[in-house]
PDB file of C-alpha atoms in Angstrom:
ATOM      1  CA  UNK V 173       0.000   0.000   0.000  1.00  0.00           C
ATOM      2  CA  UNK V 174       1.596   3.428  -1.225  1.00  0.00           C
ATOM      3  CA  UNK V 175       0.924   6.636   0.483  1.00  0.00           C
ATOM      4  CA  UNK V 176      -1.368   9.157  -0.712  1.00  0.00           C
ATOM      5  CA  UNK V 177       0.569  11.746  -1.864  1.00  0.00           C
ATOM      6  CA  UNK V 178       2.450   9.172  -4.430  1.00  0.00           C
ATOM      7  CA  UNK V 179      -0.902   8.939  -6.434  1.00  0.00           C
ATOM      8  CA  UNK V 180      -0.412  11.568  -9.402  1.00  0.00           C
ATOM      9  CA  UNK V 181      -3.926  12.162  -9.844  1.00  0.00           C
ATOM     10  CA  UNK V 182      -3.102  14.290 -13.223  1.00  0.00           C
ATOM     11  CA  UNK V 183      -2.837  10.993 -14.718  1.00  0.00           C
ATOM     12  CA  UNK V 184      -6.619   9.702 -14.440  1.00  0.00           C
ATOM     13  CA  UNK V 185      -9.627  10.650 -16.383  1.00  0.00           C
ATOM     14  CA  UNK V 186     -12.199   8.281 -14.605  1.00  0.00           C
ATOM     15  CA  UNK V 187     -13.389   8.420 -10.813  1.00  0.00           C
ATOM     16  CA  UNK V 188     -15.168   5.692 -10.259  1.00  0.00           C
ATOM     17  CA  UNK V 189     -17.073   5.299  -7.004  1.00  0.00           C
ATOM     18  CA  UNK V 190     -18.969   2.504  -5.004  1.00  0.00           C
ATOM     19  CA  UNK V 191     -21.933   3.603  -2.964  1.00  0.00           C
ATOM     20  CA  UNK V 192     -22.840   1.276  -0.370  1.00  0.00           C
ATOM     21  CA  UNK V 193     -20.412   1.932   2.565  1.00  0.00           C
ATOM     22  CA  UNK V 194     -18.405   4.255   0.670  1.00  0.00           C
ATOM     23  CA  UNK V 195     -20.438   7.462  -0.667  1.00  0.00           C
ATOM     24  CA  UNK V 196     -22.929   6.736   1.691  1.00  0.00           C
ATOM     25  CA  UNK V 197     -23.929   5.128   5.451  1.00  0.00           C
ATOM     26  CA  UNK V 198     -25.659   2.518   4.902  1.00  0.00           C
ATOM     27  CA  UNK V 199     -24.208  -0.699   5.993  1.00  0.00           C
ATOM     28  CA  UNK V 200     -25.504  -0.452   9.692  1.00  0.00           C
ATOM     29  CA  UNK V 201     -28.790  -0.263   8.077  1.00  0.00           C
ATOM     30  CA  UNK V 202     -28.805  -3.908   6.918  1.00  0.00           C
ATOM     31  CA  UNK V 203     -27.718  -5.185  10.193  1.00  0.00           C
ATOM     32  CA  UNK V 204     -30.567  -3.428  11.954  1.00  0.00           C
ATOM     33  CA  UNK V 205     -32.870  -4.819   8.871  1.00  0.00           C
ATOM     34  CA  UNK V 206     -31.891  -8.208   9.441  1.00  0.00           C
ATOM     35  CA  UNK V 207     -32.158  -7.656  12.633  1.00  0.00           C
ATOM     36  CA  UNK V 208     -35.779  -7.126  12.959  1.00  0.00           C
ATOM     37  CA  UNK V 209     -36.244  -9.867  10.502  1.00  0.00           C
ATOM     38  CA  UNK V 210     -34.897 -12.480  12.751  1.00  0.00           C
ATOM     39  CA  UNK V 211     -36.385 -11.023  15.959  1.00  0.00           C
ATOM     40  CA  UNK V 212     -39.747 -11.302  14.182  1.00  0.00           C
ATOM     41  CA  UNK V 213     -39.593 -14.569  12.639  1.00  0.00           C
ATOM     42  CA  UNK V 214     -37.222 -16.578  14.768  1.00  0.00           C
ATOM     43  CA  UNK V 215     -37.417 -15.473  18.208  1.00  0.00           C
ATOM     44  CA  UNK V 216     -33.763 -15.062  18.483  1.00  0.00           C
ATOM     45  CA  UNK V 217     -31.978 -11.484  19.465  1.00  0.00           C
ATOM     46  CA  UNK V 218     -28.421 -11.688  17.403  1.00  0.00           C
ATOM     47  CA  UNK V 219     -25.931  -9.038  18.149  1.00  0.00           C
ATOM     48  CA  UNK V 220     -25.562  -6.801  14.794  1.00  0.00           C
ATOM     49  CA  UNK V 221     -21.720  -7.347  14.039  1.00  0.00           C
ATOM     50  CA  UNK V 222     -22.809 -11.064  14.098  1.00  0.00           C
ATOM     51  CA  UNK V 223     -25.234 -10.522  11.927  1.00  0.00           C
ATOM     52  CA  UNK V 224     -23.339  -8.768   9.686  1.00  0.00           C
ATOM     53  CA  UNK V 225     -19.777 -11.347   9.645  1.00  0.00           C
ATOM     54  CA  UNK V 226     -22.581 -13.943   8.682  1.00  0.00           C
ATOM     55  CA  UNK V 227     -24.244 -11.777   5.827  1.00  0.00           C
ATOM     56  CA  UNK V 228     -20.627 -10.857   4.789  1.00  0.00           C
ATOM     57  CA  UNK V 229     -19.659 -14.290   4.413  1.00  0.00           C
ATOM     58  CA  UNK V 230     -22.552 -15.564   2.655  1.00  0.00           C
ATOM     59  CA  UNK V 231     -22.492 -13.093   0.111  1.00  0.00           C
ATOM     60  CA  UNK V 232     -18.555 -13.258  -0.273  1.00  0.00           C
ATOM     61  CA  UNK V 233     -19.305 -17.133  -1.354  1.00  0.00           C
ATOM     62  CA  UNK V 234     -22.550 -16.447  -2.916  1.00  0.00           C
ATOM     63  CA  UNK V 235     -21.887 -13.156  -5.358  1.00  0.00           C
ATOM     64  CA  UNK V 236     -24.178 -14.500  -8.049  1.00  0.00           C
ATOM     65  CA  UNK V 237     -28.002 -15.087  -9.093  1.00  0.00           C
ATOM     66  CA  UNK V 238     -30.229 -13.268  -6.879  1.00  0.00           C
ATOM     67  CA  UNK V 239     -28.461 -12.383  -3.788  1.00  0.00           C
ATOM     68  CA  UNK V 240     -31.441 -10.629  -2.320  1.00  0.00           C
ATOM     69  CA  UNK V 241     -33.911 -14.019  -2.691  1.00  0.00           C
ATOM     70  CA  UNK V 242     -30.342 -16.247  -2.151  1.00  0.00           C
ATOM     71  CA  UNK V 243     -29.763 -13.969   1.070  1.00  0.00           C
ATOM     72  CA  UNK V 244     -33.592 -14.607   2.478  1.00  0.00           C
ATOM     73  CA  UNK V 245     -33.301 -18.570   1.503  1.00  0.00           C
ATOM     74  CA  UNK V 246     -30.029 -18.843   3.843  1.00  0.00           C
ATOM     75  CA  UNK V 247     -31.753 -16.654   6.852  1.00  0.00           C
ATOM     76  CA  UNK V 248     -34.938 -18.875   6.683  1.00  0.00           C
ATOM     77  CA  UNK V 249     -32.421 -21.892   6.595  1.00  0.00           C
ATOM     78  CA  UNK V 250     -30.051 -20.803   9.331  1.00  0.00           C
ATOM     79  CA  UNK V 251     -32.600 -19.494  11.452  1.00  0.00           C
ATOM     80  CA  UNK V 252     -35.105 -21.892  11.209  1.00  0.00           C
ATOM     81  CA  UNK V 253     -37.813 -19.567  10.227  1.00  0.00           C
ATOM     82  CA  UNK V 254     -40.822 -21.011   9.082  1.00  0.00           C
ATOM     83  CA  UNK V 255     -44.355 -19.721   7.875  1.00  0.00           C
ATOM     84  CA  UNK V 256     -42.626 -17.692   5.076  1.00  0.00           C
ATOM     85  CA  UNK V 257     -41.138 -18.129   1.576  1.00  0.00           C
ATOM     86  CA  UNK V 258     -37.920 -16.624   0.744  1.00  0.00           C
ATOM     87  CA  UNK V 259     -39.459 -14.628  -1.834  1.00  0.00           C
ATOM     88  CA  UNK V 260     -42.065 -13.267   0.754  1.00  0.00           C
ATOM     89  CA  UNK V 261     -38.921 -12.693   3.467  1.00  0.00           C
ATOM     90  CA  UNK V 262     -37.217 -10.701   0.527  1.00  0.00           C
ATOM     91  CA  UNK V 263     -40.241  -8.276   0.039  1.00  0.00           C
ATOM     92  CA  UNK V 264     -40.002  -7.659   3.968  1.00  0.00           C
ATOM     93  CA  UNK V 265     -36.179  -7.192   3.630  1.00  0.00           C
ATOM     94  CA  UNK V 266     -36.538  -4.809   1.092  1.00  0.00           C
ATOM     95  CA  UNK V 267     -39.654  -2.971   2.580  1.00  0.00           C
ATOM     96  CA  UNK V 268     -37.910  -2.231   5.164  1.00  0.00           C
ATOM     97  CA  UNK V 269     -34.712  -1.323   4.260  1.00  0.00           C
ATOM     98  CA  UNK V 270     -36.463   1.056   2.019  1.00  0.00           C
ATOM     99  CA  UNK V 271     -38.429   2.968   4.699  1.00  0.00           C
ATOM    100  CA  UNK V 272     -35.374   2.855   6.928  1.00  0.00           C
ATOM    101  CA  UNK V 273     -32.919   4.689   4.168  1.00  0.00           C
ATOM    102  CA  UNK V 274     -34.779   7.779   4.011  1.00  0.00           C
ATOM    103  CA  UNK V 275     -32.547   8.138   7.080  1.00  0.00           C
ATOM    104  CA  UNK V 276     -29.315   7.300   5.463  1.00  0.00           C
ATOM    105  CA  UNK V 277     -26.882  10.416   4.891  1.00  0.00           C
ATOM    106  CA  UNK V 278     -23.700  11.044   2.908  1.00  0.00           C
ATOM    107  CA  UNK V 279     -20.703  10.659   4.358  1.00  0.00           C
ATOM    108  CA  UNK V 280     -18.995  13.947   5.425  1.00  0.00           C
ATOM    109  CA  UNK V 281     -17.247  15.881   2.204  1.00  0.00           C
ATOM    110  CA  UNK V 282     -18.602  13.404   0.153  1.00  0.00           C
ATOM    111  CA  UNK V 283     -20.518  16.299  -1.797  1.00  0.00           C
ATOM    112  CA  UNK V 284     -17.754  18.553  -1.291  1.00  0.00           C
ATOM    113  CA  UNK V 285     -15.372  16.063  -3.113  1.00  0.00           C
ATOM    114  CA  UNK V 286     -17.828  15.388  -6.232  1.00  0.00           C
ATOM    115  CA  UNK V 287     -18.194  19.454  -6.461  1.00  0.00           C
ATOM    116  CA  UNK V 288     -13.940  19.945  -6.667  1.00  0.00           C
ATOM    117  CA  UNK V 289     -13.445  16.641  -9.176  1.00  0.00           C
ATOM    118  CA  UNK V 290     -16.498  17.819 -11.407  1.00  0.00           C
ATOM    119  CA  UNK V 291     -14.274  21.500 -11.385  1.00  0.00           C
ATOM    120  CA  UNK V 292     -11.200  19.628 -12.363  1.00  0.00           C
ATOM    121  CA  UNK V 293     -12.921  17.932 -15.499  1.00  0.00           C
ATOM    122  CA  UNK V 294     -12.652  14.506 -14.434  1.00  0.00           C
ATOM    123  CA  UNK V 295     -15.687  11.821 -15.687  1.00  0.00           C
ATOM    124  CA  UNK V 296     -17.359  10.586 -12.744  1.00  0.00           C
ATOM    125  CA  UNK V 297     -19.181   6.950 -12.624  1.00  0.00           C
ATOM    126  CA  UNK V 298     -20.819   5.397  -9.836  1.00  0.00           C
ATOM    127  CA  UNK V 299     -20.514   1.582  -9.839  1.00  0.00           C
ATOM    128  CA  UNK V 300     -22.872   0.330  -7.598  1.00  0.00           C
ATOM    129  CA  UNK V 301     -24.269  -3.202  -6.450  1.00  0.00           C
ATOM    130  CA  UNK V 302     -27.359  -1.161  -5.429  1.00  0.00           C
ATOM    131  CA  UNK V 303     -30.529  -1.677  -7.850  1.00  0.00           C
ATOM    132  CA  UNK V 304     -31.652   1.245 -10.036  1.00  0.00           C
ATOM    133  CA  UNK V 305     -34.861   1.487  -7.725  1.00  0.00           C
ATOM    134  CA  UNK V 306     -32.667   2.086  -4.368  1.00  0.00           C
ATOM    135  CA  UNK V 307     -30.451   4.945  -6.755  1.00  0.00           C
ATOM    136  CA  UNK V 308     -33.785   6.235  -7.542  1.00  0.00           C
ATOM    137  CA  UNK V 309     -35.389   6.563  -4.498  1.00  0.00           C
ATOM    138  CA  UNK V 310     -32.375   8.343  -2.943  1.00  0.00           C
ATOM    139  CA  UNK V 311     -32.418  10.709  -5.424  1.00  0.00           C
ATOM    140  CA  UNK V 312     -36.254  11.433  -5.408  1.00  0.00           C
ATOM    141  CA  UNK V 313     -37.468  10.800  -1.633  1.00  0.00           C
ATOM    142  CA  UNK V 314     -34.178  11.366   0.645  1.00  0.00           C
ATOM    143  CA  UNK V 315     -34.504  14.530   1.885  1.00  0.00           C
ATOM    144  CA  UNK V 316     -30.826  13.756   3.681  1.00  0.00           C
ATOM    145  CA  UNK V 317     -29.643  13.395   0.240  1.00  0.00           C
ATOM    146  CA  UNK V 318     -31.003  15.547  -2.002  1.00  0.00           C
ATOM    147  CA  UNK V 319     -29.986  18.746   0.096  1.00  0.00           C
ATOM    148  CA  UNK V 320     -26.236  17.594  -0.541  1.00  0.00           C
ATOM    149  CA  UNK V 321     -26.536  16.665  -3.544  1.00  0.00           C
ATOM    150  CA  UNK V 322     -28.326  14.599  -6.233  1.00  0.00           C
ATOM    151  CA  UNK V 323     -26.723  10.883  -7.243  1.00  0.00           C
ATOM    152  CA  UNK V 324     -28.704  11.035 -10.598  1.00  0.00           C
ATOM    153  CA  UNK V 325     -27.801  14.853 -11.651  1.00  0.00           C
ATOM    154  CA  UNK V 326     -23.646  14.756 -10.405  1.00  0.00           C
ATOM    155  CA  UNK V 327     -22.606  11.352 -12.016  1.00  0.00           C
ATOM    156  CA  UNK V 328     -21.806  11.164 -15.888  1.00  0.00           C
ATOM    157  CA  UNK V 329     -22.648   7.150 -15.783  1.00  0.00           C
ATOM    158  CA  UNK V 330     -24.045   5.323 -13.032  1.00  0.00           C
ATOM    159  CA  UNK V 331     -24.440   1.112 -13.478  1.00  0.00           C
ATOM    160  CA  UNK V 332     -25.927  -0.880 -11.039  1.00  0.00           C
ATOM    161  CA  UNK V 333     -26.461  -4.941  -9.925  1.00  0.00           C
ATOM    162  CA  UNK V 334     -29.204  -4.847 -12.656  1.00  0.00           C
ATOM    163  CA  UNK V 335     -26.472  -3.971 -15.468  1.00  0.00           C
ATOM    164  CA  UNK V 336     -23.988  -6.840 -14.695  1.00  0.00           C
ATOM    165  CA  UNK V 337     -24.225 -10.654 -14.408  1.00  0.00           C
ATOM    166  CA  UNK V 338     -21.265 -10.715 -11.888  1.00  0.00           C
ATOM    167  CA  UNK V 339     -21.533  -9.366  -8.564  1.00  0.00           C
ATOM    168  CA  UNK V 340     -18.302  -7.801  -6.878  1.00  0.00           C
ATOM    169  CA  UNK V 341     -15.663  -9.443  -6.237  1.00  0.00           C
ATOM    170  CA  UNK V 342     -15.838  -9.922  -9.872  1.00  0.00           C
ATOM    171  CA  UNK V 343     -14.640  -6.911 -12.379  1.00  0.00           C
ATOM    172  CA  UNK V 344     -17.981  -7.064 -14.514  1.00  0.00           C
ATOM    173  CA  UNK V 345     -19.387  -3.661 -13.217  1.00  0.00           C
ATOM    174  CA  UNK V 346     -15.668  -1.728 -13.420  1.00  0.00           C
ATOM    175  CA  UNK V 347     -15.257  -3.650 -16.893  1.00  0.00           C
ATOM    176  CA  UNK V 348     -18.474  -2.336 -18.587  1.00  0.00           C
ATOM    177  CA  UNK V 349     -17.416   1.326 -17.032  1.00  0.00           C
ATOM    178  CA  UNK V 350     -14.380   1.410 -18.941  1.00  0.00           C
ATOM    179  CA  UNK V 351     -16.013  -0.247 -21.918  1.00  0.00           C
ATOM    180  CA  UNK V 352     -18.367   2.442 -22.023  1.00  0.00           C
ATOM    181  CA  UNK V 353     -15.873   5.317 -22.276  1.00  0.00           C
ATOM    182  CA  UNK V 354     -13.120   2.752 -24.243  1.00  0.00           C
ATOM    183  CA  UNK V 355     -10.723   3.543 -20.782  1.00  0.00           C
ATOM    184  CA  UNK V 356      -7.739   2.139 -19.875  1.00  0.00           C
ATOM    185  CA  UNK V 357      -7.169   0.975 -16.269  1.00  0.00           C
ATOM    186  CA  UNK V 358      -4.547   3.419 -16.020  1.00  0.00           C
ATOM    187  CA  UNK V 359      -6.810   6.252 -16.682  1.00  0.00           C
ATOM    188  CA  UNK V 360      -8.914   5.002 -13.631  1.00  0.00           C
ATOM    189  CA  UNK V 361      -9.245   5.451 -10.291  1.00  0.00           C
ATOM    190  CA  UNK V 362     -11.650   3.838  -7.657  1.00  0.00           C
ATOM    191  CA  UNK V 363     -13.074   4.725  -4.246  1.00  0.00           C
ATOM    192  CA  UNK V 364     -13.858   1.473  -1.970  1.00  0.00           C
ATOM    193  CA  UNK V 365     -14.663   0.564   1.398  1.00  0.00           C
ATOM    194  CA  UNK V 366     -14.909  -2.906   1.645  1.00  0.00           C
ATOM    195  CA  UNK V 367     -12.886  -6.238   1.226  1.00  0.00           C
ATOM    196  CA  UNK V 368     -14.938  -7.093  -1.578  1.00  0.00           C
ATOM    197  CA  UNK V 369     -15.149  -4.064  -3.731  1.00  0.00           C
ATOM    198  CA  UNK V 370     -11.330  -3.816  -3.176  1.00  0.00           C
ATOM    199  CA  UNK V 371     -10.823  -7.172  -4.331  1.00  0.00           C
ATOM    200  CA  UNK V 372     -13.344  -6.200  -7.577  1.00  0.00           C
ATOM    201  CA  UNK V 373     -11.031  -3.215  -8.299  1.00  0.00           C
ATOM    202  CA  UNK V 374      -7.827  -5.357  -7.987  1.00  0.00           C
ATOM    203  CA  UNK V 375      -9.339  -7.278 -10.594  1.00  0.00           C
ATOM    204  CA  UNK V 376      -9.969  -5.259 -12.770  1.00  0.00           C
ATOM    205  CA  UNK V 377      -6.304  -3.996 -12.834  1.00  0.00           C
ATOM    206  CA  UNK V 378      -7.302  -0.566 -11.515  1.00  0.00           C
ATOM    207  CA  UNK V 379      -5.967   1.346  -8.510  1.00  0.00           C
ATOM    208  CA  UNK V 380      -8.009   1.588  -5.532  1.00  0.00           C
ATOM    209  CA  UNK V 381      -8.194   4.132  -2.638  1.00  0.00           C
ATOM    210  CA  UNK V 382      -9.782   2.632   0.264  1.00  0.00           C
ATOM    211  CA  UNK V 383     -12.423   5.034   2.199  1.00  0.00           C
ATOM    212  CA  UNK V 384     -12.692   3.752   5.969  1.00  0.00           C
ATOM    213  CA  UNK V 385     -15.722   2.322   6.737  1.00  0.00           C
ATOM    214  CA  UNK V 386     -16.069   0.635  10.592  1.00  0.00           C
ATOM    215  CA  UNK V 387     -18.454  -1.806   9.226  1.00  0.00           C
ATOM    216  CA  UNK V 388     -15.432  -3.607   7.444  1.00  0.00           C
ATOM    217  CA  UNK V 389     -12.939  -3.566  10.092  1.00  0.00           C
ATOM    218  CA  UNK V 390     -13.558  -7.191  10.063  1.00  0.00           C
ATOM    219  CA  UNK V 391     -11.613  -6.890   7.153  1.00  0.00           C
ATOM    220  CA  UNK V 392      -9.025  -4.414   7.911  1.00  0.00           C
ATOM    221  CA  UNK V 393      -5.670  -6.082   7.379  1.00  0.00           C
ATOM    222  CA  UNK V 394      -6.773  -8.244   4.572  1.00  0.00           C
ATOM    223  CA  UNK V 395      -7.648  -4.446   2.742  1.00  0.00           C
ATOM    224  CA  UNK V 396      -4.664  -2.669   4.011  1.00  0.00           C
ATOM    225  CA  UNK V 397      -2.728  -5.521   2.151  1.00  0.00           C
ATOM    226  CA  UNK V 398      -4.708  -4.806  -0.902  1.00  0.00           C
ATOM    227  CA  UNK V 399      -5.712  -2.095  -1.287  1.00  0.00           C
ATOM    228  CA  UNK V 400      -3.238   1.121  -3.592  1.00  0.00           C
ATOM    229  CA  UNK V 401      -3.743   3.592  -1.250  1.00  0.00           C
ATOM    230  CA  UNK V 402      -6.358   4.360   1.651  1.00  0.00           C
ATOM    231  CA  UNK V 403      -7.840   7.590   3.553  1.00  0.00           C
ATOM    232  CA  UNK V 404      -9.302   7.824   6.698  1.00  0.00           C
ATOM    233  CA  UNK V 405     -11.859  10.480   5.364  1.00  0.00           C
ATOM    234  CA  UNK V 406     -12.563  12.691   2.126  1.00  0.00           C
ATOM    235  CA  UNK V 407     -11.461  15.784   3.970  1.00  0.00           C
ATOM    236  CA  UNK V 408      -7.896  13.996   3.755  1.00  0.00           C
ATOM    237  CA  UNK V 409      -8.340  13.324   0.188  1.00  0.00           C
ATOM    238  CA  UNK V 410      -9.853  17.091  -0.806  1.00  0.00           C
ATOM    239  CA  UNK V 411      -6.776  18.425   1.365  1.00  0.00           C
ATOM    240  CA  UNK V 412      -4.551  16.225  -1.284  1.00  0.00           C
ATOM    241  CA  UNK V 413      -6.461  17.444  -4.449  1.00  0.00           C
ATOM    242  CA  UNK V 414      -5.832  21.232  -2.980  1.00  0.00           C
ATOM    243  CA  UNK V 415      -2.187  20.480  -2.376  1.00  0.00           C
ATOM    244  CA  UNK V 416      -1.750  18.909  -5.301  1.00  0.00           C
ATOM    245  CA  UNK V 417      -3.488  21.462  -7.885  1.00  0.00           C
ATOM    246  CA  UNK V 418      -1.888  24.473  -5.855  1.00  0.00           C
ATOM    247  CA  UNK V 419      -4.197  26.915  -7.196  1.00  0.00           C
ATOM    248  CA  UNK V 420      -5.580  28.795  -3.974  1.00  0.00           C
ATOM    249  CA  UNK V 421      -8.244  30.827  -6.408  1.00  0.00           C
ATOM    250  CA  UNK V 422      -9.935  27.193  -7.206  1.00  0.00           C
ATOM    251  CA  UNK V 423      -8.667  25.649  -3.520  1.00  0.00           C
ATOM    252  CA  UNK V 424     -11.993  24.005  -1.921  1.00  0.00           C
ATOM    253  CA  UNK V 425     -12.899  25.235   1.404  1.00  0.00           C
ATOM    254  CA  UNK V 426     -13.127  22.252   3.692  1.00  0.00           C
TER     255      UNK V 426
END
């Protein structure tokens, strides 16, 4: 893992984001999801971390088909839940999930940092295993959100679960964002919080800043070994850009 200030940022064209955990809080949301899932249907309080090493793993050696319905199959298996199909537990899932991320914010800067790279020309592209409906929705009916900023106005391409086969770890979704603008990898840059999306970016041959994210400290030395570079926050990486460009008339204000 290099240090930040040996990334020469002149060189890329492409910023590629993920949303979940990185742009965005939302991780903590599953775990209370699932959390209320299992209270309800199996009787059983499970602390939230557990909860989420066990989702983590699943997914990890389950990236394709339908995670959500794969997901609901393997709670209603491991819990034994019963009185409910998994396509019925999904609906739930998702219901509430959806209800509960009207609450979900930005991370801090995060609007702060799209605002400077959109200034500095570079093509931004959110890569996201998020479905269209959840981009939608945060862009339409999170008032959190939308006051920062607004996913579907700031992004010049935005791809989804429901554009690839291949979930992350695979480099589908980074592949078909470089196809799109015929990029190289070395042109590229992506922001990641997670094991798994750093593992999709290494992949792809692409360099990848880590964002933290506490939710994947679970993780932690398997990314540090991984992952290009890493930041503890976007104020570090805006303080970089304005180093780095040295212009004081266009230096964001953090």
């Amino acid at each position: 893992m290099k240090n930040i200030e040996k990334l020469n940022l002149k060189d890329k064209k492409y910023i590629i984001f993920d949303l979940d955990g990185t742009l965005i809080d939302s991780i903590g949301i599953w775990n209370d999801v699932d959390n209320i899932l299992i209270k309800r249907y199996a009787n059983i309080d499970i602390n939230k971390s557990t909860i989420q090493d066990e989702r983590d793993t699943f997914l990890n050696n389950n990236p394709n088909g339908n995670t959500y319905l794969n997901y609901s199959q393997y709670l209603i298996e491991r819990y034994k839940i019963k009185g409910i199909s998994k396509d019925e537990l999904t609906e739930e899932r998702i219901k509430i999930f959806r209800e509960a991320s009207l609450e979900i914010s930005f991370k801090p800067d995060v609007a702060n940092l799209i605002k400077r790279l959109k200034e500095l020309g570079f093509i931004l592209i959110l890569a996201t295993m998020s479905g269209t409906s959840q981009i939608q929705q945060y862009s339409s009916l999170n008032t959190n959100m939308i006051k920062e900023m607004n996913l579907l106005e700031e992004f010049n391409l935005i791809i989804t679960k429901d554009d690839v086969i291949n979930k992350k770890p695979h480099p589908e979704i980074y592949f078909k964002a470089m196809e799109h603008y015929n990029a190289k990898p070395h042109e590229c840059l992506i922001f990641e919080d997670s094991y798994t999306g750093v593992i999709s970016a290494k992949n792809a041959n692409i360099d990848v800043i880590n964002i933290y994210d506490k939710y994947a400290d679970i993780d932690r030395n398997l990314i540090d070994e991984l992952t290009t570079y890493k930041i503890n926050s976007y104020k570090e990486f805006i303080e970089y850009i304005n180093n780095l460009y040295n212009n004081k008339s266009k230096t964001l204000k953090i």
